[in-house]
XYZ file of C-alpha atoms in Angstrom:
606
model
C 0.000 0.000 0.000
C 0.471 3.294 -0.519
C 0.144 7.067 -0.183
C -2.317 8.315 -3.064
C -0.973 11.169 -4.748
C -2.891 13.815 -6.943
C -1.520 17.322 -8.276
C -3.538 20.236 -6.994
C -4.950 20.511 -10.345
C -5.726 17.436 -11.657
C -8.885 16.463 -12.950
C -10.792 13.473 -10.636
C -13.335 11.661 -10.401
C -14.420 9.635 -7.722
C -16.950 6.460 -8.174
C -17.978 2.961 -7.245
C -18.367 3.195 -3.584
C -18.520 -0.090 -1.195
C -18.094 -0.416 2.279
C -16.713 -4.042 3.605
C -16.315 -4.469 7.816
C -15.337 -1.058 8.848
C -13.351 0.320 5.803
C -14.536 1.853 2.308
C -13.320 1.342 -0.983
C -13.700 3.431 -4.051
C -11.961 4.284 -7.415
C -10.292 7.494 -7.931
C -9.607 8.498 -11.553
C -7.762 10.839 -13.146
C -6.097 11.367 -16.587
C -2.872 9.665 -15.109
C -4.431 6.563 -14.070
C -7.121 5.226 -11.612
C -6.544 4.298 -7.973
C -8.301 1.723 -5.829
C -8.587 3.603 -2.433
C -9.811 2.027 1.582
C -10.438 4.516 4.233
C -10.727 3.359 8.004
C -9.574 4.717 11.396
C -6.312 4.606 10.494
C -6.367 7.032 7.079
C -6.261 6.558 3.268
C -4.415 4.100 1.468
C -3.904 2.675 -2.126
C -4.883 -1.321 -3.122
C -3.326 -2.644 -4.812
C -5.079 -4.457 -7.646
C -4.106 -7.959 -9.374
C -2.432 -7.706 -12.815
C -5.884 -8.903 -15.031
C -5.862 -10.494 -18.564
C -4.503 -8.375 -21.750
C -6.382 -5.807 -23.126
C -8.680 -5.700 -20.419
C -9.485 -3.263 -17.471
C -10.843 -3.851 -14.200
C -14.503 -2.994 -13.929
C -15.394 -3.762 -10.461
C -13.180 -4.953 -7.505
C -14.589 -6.496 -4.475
C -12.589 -6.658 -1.469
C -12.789 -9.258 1.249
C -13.037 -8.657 4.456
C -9.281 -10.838 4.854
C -7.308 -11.909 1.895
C -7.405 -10.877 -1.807
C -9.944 -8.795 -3.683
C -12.420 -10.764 -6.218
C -11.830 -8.569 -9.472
C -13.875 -8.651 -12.309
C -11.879 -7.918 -15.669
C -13.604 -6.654 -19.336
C -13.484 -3.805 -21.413
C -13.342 0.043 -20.787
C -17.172 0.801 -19.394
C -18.616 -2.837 -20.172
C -21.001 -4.422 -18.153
C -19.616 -8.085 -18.561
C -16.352 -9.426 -17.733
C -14.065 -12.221 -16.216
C -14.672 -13.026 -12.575
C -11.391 -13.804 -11.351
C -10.541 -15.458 -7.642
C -6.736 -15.611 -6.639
C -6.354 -19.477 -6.327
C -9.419 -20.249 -8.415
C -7.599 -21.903 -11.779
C -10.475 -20.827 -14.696
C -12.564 -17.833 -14.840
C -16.011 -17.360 -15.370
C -18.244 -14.764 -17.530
C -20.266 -12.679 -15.167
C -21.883 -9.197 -15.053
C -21.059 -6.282 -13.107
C -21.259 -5.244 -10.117
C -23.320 -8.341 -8.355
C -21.107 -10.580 -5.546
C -21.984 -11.252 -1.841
C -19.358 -12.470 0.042
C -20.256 -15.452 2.777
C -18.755 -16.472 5.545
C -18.872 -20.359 5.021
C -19.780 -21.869 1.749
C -19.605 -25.589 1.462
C -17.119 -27.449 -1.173
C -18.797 -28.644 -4.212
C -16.776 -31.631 -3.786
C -17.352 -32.454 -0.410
C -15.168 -30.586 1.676
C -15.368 -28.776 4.683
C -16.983 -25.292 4.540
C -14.315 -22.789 3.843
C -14.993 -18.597 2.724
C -16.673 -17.738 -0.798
C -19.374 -15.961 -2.623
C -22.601 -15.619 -4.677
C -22.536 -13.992 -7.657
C -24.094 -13.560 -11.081
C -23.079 -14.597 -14.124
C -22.785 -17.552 -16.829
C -22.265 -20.934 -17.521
C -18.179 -21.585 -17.366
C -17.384 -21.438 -21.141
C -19.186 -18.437 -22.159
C -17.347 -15.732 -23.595
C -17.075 -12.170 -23.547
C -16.383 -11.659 -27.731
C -19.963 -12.517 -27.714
C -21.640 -12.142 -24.244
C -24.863 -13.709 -24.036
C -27.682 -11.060 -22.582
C -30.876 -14.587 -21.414
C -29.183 -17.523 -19.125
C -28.032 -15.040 -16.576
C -27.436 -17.457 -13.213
C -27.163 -17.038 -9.481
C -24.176 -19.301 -8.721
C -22.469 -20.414 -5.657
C -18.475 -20.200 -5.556
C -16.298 -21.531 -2.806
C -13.181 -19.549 -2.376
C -9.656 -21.098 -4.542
C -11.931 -24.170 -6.215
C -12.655 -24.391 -9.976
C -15.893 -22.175 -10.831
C -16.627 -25.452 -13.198
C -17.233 -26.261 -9.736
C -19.853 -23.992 -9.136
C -23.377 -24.852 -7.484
C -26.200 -22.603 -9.568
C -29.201 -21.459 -7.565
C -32.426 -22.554 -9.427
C -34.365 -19.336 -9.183
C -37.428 -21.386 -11.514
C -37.645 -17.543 -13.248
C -37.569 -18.795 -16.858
C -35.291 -17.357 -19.849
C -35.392 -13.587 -19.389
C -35.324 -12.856 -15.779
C -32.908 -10.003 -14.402
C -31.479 -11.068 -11.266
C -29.233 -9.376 -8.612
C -27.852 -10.316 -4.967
C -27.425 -8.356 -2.490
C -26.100 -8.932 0.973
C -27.540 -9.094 4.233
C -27.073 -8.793 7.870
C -26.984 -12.676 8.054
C -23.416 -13.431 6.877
C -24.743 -16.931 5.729
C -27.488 -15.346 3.826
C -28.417 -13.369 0.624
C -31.171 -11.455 -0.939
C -31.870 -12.218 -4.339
C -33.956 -9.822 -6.888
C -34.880 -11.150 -10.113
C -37.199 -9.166 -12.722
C -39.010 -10.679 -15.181
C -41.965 -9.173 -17.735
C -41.762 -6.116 -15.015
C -42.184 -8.140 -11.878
C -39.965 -8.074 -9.243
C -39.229 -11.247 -6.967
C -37.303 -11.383 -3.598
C -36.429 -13.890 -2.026
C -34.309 -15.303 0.965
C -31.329 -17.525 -0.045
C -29.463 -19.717 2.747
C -27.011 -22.772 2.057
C -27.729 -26.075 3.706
C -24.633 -26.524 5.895
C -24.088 -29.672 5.695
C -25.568 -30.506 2.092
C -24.231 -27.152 0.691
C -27.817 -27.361 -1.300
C -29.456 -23.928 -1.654
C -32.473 -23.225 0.538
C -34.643 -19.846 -0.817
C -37.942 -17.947 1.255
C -40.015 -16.143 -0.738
C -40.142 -12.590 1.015
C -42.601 -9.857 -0.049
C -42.990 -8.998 -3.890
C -41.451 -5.513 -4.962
C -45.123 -3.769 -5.444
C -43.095 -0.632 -7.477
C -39.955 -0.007 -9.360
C -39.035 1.484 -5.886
C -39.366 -0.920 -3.766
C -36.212 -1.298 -1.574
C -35.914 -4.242 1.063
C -32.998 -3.964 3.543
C -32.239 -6.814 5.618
C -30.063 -5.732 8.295
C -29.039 -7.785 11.792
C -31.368 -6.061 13.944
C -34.158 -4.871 11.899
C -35.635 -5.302 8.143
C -35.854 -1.929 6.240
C -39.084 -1.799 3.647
C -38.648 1.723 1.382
C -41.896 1.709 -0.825
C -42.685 4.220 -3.992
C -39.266 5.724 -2.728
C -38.272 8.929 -5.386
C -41.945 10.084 -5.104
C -44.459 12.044 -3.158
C -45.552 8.763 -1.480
C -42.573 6.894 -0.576
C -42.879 5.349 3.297
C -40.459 3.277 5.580
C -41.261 0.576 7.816
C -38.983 -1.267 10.143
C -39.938 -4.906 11.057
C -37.984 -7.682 12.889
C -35.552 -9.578 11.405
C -37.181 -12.507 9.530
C -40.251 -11.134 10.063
C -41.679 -10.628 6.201
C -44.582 -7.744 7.161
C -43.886 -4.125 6.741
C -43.444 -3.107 10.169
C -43.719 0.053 11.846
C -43.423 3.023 9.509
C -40.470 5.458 10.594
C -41.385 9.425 10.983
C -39.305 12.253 9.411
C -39.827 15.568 9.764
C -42.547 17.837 7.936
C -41.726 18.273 4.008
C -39.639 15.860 4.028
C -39.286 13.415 0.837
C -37.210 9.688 0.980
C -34.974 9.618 -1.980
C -33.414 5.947 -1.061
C -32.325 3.839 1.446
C -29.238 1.862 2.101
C -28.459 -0.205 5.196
C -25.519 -1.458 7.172
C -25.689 -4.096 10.039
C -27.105 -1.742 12.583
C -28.585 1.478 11.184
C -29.845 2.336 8.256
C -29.340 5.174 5.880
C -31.509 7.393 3.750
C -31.179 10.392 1.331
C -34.315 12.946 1.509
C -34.896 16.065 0.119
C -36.912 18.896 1.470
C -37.940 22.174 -0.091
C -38.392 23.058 -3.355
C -36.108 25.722 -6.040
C -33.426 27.364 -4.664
C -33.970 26.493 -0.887
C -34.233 22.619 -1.833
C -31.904 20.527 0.586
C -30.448 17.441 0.332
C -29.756 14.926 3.330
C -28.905 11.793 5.139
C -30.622 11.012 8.023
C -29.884 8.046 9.650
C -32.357 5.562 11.343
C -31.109 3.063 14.530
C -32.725 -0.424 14.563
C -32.855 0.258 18.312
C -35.399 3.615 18.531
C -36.127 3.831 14.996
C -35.694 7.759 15.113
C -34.427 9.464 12.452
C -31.191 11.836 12.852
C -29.825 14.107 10.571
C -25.747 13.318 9.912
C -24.999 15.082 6.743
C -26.333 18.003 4.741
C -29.496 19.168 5.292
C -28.854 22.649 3.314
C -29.171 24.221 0.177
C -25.816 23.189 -2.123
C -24.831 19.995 -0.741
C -25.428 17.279 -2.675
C -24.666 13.470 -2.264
C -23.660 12.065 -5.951
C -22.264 8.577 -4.561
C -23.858 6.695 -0.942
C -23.028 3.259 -0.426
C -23.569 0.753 2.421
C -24.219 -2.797 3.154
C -26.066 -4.630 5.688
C -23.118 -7.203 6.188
C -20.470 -3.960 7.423
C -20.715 -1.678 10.126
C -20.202 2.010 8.401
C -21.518 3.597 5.079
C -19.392 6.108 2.828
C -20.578 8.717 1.072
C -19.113 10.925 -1.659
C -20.298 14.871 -0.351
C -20.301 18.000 -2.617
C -20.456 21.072 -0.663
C -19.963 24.955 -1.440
C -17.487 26.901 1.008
C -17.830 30.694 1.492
C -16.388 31.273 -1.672
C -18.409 29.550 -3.696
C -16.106 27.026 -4.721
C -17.021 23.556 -4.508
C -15.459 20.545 -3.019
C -15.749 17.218 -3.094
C -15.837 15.004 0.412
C -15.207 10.978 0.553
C -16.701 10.627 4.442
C -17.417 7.307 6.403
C -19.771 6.844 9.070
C -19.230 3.610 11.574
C -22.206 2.684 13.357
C -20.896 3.451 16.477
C -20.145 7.277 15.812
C -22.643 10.150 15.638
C -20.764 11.965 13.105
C -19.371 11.021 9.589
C -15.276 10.985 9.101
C -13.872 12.775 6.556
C -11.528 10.926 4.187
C -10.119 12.621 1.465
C -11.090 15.632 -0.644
C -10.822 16.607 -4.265
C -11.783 19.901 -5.705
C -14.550 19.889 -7.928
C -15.722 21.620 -10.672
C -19.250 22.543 -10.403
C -18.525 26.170 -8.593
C -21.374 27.813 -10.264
C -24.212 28.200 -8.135
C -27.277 26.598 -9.808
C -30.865 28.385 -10.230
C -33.940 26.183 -11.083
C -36.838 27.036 -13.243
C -40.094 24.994 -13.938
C -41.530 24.447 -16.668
C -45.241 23.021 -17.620
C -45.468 19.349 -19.353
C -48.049 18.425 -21.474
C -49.865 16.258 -19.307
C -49.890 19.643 -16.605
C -46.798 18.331 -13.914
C -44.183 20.679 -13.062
C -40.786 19.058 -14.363
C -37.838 21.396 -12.686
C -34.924 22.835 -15.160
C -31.738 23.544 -13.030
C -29.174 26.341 -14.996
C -25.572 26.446 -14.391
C -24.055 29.368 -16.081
C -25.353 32.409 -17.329
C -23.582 33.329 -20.730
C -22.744 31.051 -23.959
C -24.983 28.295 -25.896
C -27.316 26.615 -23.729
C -27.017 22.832 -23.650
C -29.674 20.695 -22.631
C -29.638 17.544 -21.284
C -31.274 15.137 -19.458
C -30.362 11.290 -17.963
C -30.820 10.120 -14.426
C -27.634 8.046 -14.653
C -25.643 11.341 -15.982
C -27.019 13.695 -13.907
C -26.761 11.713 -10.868
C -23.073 11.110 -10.876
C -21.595 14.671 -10.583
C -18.051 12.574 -11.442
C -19.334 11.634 -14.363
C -16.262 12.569 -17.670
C -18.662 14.615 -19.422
C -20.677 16.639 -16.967
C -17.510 17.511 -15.234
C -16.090 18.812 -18.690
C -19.452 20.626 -19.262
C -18.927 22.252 -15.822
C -15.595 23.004 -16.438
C -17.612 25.263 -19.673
C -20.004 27.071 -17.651
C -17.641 27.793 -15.039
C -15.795 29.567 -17.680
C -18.847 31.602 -19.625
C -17.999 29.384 -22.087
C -21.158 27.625 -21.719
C -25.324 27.430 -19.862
C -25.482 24.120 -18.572
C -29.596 23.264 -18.345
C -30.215 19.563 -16.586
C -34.152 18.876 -17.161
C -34.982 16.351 -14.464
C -37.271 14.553 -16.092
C -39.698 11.430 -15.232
C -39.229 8.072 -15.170
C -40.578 6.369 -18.405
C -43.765 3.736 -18.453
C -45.009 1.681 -21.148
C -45.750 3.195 -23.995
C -49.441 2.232 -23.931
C -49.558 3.899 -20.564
C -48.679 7.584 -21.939
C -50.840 9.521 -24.016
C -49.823 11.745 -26.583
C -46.438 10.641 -25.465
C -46.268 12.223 -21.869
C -45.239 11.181 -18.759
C -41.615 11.624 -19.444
C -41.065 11.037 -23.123
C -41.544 14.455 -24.393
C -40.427 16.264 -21.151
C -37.369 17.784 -22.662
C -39.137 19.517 -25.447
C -40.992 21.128 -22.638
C -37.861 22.414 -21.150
C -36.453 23.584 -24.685
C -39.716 26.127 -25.028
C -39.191 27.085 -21.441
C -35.250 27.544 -22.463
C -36.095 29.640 -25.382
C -38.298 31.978 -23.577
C -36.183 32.507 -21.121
C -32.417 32.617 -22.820
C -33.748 34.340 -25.965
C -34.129 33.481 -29.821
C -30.901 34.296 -30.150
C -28.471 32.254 -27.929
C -27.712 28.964 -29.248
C -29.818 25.764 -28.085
C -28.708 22.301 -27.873
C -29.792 19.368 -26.627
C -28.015 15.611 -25.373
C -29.381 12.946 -24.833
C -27.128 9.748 -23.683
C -28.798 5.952 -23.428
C -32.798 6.292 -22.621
C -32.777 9.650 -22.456
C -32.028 9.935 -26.111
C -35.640 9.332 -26.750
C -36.488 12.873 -25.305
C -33.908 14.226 -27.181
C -34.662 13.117 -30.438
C -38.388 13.121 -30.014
C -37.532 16.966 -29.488
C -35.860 18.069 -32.259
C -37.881 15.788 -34.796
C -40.887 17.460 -33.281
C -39.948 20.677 -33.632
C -36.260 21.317 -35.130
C -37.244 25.174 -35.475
C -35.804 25.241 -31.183
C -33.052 24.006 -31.674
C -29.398 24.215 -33.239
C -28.194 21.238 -32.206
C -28.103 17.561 -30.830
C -26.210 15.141 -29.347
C -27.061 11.803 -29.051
C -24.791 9.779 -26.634
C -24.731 5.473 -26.459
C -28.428 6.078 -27.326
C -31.824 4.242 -27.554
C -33.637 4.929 -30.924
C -35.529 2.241 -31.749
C -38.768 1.332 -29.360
C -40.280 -1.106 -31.366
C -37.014 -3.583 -32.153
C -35.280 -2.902 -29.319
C -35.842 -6.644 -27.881
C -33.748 -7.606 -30.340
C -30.715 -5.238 -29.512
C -28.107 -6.680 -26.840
C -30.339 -6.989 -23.146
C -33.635 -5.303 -24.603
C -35.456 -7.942 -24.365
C -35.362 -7.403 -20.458
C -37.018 -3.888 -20.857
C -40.295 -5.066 -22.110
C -41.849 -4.478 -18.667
C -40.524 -0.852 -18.630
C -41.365 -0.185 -22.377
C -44.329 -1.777 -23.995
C -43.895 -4.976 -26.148
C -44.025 -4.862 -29.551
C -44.815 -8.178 -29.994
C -48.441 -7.107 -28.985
C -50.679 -5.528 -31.667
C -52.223 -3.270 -29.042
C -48.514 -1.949 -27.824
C -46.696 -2.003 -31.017
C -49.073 1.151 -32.152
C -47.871 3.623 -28.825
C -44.153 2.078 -29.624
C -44.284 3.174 -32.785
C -45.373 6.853 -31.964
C -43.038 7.285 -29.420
C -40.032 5.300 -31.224
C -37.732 8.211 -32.322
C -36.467 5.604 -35.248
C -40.002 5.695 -36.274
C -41.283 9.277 -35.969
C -41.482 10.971 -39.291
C -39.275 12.870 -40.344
C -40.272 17.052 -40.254
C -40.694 19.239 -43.654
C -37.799 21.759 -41.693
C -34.596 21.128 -42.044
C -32.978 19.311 -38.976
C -29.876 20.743 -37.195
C -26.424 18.761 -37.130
C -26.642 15.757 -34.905
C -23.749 14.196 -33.095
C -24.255 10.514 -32.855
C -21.525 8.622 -30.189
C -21.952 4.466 -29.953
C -19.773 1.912 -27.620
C -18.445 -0.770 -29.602
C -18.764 -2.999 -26.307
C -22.074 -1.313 -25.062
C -24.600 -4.124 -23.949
C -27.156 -1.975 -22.763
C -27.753 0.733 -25.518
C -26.920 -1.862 -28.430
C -24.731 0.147 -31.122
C -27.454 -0.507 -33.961
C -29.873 1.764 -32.236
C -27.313 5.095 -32.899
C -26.374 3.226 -36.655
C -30.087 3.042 -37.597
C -31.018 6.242 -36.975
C -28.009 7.892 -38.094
C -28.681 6.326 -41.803
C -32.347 7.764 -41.901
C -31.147 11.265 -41.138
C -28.369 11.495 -43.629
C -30.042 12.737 -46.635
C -31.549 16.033 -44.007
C -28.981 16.717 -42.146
C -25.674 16.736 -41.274
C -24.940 13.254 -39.567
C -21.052 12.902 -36.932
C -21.678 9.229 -36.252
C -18.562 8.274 -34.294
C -17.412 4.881 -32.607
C -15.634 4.461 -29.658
C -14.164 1.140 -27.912
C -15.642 1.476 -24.344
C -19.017 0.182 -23.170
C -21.763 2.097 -21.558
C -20.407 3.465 -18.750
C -17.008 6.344 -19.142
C -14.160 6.823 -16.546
C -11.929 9.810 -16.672
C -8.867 7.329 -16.421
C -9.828 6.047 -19.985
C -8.099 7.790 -23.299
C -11.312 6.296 -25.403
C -13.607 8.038 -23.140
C -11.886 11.433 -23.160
C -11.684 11.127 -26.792
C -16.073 11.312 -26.924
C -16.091 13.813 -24.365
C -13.658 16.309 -26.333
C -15.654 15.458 -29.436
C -18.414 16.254 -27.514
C -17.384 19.703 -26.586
C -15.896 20.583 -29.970
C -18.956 19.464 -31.520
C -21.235 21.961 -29.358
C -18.077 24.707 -30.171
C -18.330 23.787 -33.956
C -21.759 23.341 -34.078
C -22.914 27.145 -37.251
C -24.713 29.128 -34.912
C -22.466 28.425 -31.860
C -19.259 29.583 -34.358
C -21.277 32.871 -35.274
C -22.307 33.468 -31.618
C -18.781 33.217 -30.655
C -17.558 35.439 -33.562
C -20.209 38.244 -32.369
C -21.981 37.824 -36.124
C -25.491 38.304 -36.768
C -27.889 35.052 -36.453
C-alpha cells in the first residue's frame, strides 16, 4: 500500500463506492491513471489491484473482508467481464457489479466449509467476444476451487429474468432480486450446511420499481414508492416478512433511497423546493427507529455517490459542498455505526462552482418538471439522464462544468420522469416528451438568439430526439450519446429484451401502435430542415446496443448533417480512460463547432 498522490490541479473523479467491515473502498480516476482507495480509522491508502488479462481493465473490484480482492476484468465501461478469484484456476463470464461475500460456503466436492461468494453470471465457457444477454445465473463459488465447480441457484424464473444479490445482515445469507416481464421477486437464499444445497424464502414482492428491502441484523428496512411524493419506511424484525412500523421524518420531508448497514440504516431525503431545496442523510437506529440528521441538510450539498451494506458496520458517502467562496469541493466521508458523526476521508476539488438556479416548466400532461441552470452566458445545452445527472463525477458533466464555469457555456439539466409503457402515456407524456418542454421554457427565457442544444445519452435519447424531430425550429443542435432509438425492435438489440416491462412490447398488436409513436427511429421525419446531430456508440455497449445510434443515423443522412462516431468502451465512461476522453472532447468541440455556436462566438449576426 500506498500514499495516493494527486496534483492540486488534476482532474478526478471519484466512483464505485462499497463499504466491507469497517473500511470503504472506491476508485479514484484521473487522466494519469485510476486508484483503488480504503479509508478506516487509520487514514487513506492505495490497493493494490491484481495484474488482469490483456487488453482488459478492471470494472469492479470487491474486497474481502481478509485476503485478496475478487476482481472482475472486461473492457473500458462494459457491463460483462471475467470473474477472477486468486487461487481459483479458470474464470467465469459474469456481469457487473453483483457478488456477496459469505462467511462459510460448502465445497462442491465435499469438503469442509471454507470462505466464498454468490454472484451472477454464466455458464463456465461463455465468452465475452460474444456475451450472451438470457441464461443469466445465481451461482455459488467456494473460495480457490474451480468455478466449473460452481453450485447454480435454481431461481425457476424462466429465460429472461434479471437477477441481482445483495447482501444481508446474516453473513450466511443473501437477498436475491430477479425481474421478469416487469415483476420483481425477492427472495431469501441460505445454504444447507451440511448438504451445501441452496435453501430460498419467498419474502414480499417488490409492489413498485421502488421498492427497496434492507435486511439488516437487527431490523428489516421496507422503502416503498421511494423517489416520489408517497414513498414510506417501515422497520420490522428480522425474519419477520410484514412491513413493520413506519419510521417518521420531519414535515416536508421526501425519501430519496435507502441503504443499510448491520445496525442502522441510511436514507437520502430532500426537502424544499427551487433554490432552498436541501439534500440529506438522516440516519435511522434499529434500536429507537428515530431518524437523525448526519450530513447536509442545506441548500448546495449534494450526495452524488452513498453506499452501504447490511453485512459492514459504516456507510461512505461521496459529499459536494460549497465553502464561502463559492467554490465547490468534493468530500469521501465514512460513518461507523458506532459514531454520531461522519469521518472525513479525502477531498478533491470539484468543478461545479457555479451556483445553480432552477426554473419549472409546464409538461403536457400539466406536472411541473424542474430545469436547473448552471451558467449564465454562452450556448445553452440541454440535457437530461438520471444516470448522468446523478453522478456529478461523471467525464462529461464535469467537462461541461468546467464550460459554464468559464462563460464558455449554460449548462440546463431537465430532471425529467421516469418512463412507463408506452401504452400507458398519451400523446407521449409522462416523461417522453419532457425535454421539449424544457427547450420552449429555455427559449423563452435565454432568448431566440443564444444557441440551443440538446443531449441525450442511453434512454434519455428518446427525449432528445423526439424533441428536435418534433420541432427542429428550437433548436441548433443535438447530441445523441450510447443512445436508444428504436422502441419497437429494441428486444432484439443486446439486453432489450429485459425492458419489455418498462417499455411496452411490440410483440403485442395493441402496444406495437404507442411504440411506434413514441419510437424516435419511427417518428417521421419534419418538412424543416434538422440541425447537425452528433451521434456517439460503444463498440462494447450491452445496454444501448450500437445498432440503435447506426439506424437512426442512416435515416437522417439525406436532411442533415450526420457525426456518427465509434468508440471502444461500453456504456459506462471513466476519466482514467483515453477512449472516453476522446467522446467527451468530441463532444465539446462538436457543441463549439456546431454554425450558430461559431457565429455566436464570432459576435456575427444570427
Amino acid at each position: 500500500m500506498r500514499e495516493p498522490s494527486e496534483s492540486p490541479g488534476a482532474r478526478v473523479a471519484v466512483h464505485g463506492l462499497v463499504t466491507v467491515g469497517t473500511a470503504g473502498y472506491w476508485w479514484q480516476d484521473a487522466e494519469s491513471g485510476a486508484h483503488l482507495l480504503r479509508g478506516d480509522a487509520t487514514g487513506v491508502r492505495v490497493c493494490d489491484v491484481p495484474a488482469g488479462p490483456a487488453g482488459l481493465t478492471p470494472l469492479t473490484v470487491h474486497p474481502a473482508d481478509a485476503g485478496p480482492p475478487v476482481v472482475l476484468y472486461g473492457r473500458p465501461g462494459g457491463d460483462y467481464g471475467y470473474l477472477s478469484d486468486p487461487g481459483a484456476p479458470d474464470t467465469v463470464l459474469a456481469r457487473r457489479p453483483s457478488l456477496v461475500h459469505l462467511a462459510r460456503v460448502p465445497s462442491a466436492t465435499g469438503g469442509t466449509a471454507g470462505p466464498g461468494f454468490v454472484y451472477t453470471g454464466f455458464a463456465p465457457g461463455a465468452r465475452l467476444d460474444d456475451p450472451p444477454v438470457d441464461g443469466l445465473r445465481v451461482a455459488v463459488h467456494r473460495t480457490g476451487e474451480p468455478f466449473a465447480h460452481d453450485r447454480a441457484v435454481d431461481l425457476d424464473d424462466g429465460p429472461l429474468p434479471l437477477v441481482t444479490v445483495e447482501a444481508t445482515g446474516d453473513p450466511t445469507a443473501v437477498l436475491v432480486r430477479s425481474t421478469a416481464h416487469g415483476v420483481t421477486t425477492q427472495r431469501l437464499l441460505r445454504l444447507d450446511p451440511a448438504t451445501g444445497r441452496s435453501l430460498l424464502t419467498p419474502l414480499p414482492a417488490a409492489a413498485t420499481p421502488r421498492t427497496r428491502l434492507v435486511l439488516g441484523a437487527d431490523r428489516w428496512w421496507h422503502g416503498e414508492a421511494l423517489g416520489t411524493p408517497r414513498a414510506v419506511l417501515r422497520a420490522g424484525l428480522p425474519g419477520n416478512a410484514e412491513a413493520g412500523e413506519t419510521v417518521v421524518f420531519p414535515e416536508g420531508t421526501a425519501l430519496a433511497w435507502i441503504w443499510g448497514t448491520r445496525r442502522s440504516l441510511l436514507v437520502r431525503t430532500v426537502a424544499g423546493r427551487g433554490a432552498q431545496a436541501a439534500e440529506a442523510l438522516y440516519r435511522v437506529d434499529g434500536d429507537t427507529q428515530e431518524a437523525r440528521l448526519v450530513a447536509g441538510g442545506r441548500p448546495g450539498d449534494s450526495f452524488p455517490e452513498v453506499a452501504a451494506s447490511p453485512a459492514a458496520d459504516c456507510a461512505l458517502w461521496l459529499r459536494v459542498s460549497r465553502r464561502p467562496d463559492g467554490a465547490a469541493v468534493g468530500r469521501t466521508e465514512l460513518l461507523p455505526d458506532e459514531e454520531e458523526r461522519a469521518r472525513p476521508l479525502s477531498a478533491t476539488p470539484w468543478p461545479a462552482a457555479l451556483p445553480r438556479t432552477t426554473r419549472y416548466c409546464t409538461a403536457g400532461d400539466g406536472n411541473q418538471v424542474p430545469v436547473q441552470l448552471s451558467g449564465t452566458a454562452g450556448p445553452v445545452l440541454l440535457l437530461e439522464h438520471g444516470g448522468l445527472t446523478a453522478l456529478a463525477n461523471a467525464p462529461l458533466e464535469r467537462a461541461l462544468e468546467e464550460l459554464a464555469r468559464s462563460g464558455q457555456l449554460t449548462l440546463a439539466r431537465a430532471v425529467t420522469r421516469s418512463l412507463v409503457p408506452a401504452h400507458r402515456a398519451s400523446g407521449g407524456e409522462r416523461g417522453y416528451n419532457d425535454l421539449l418542454h424544457a427547450a420552449r421554457l429555455l427559449r423563452e427565457e435565454c432568448g431566440p438568439q443564444r444557441p440551443l442544444l440538446v443531449l441525450g445519452h442511453s434512454m434519455g435519447a428518446v427525449g432528445a430526439a423526439r424533441a428536435v424531430l418534433l420541432e427542429p425550429g428550437l433548436f441548433d443542435g443535438w447530441i445523441l450519446r450510447f443512445p436508444v432509438t428504436d422502441l419497437v425492435g429494441f428486444p432484439h438489440l443486446g439486453i432489450g429484451r429485459h425492458w419489455t416491462g418498462m417499455l411496452g412490447d411490440p410483440s403485442r398488436t395493441d402496444q406495437l401502435s404507442a411504440l411506434t409513436a413514441l419510437s424516435p427511429l419511427h417518428l417521421p421525419l419534419p418538412a424543416d430542415p434538422l440541425p447537425p446531430v452528433l451521434i456517439q456508440t460503444g463498440t462494447y455497449d450491452t445496454r444501448a446496443d450500437a445498432r440503435h445510434g447506426l439506424r437512426l443515423a442512416d435515416r437522417l443522412r439525406e436532411r442533415a448533417s450526420v457525426t456518427l462516431s465509434s468508440y471502444p468502451v461500453g456504456h459506462v465512461e471513466r476519466f482514467c480512460q483515453a477512449a472516453s476522453r476522446r467522446a467527451v472532447a468530441e463532444v465539446t468541440a462538436f457543441v463549439r463547432g456546431c454554425p450558430a455556436v461559431a457565429n455566436d462566438l464570432e459576435g456575427a449576426p444570427q
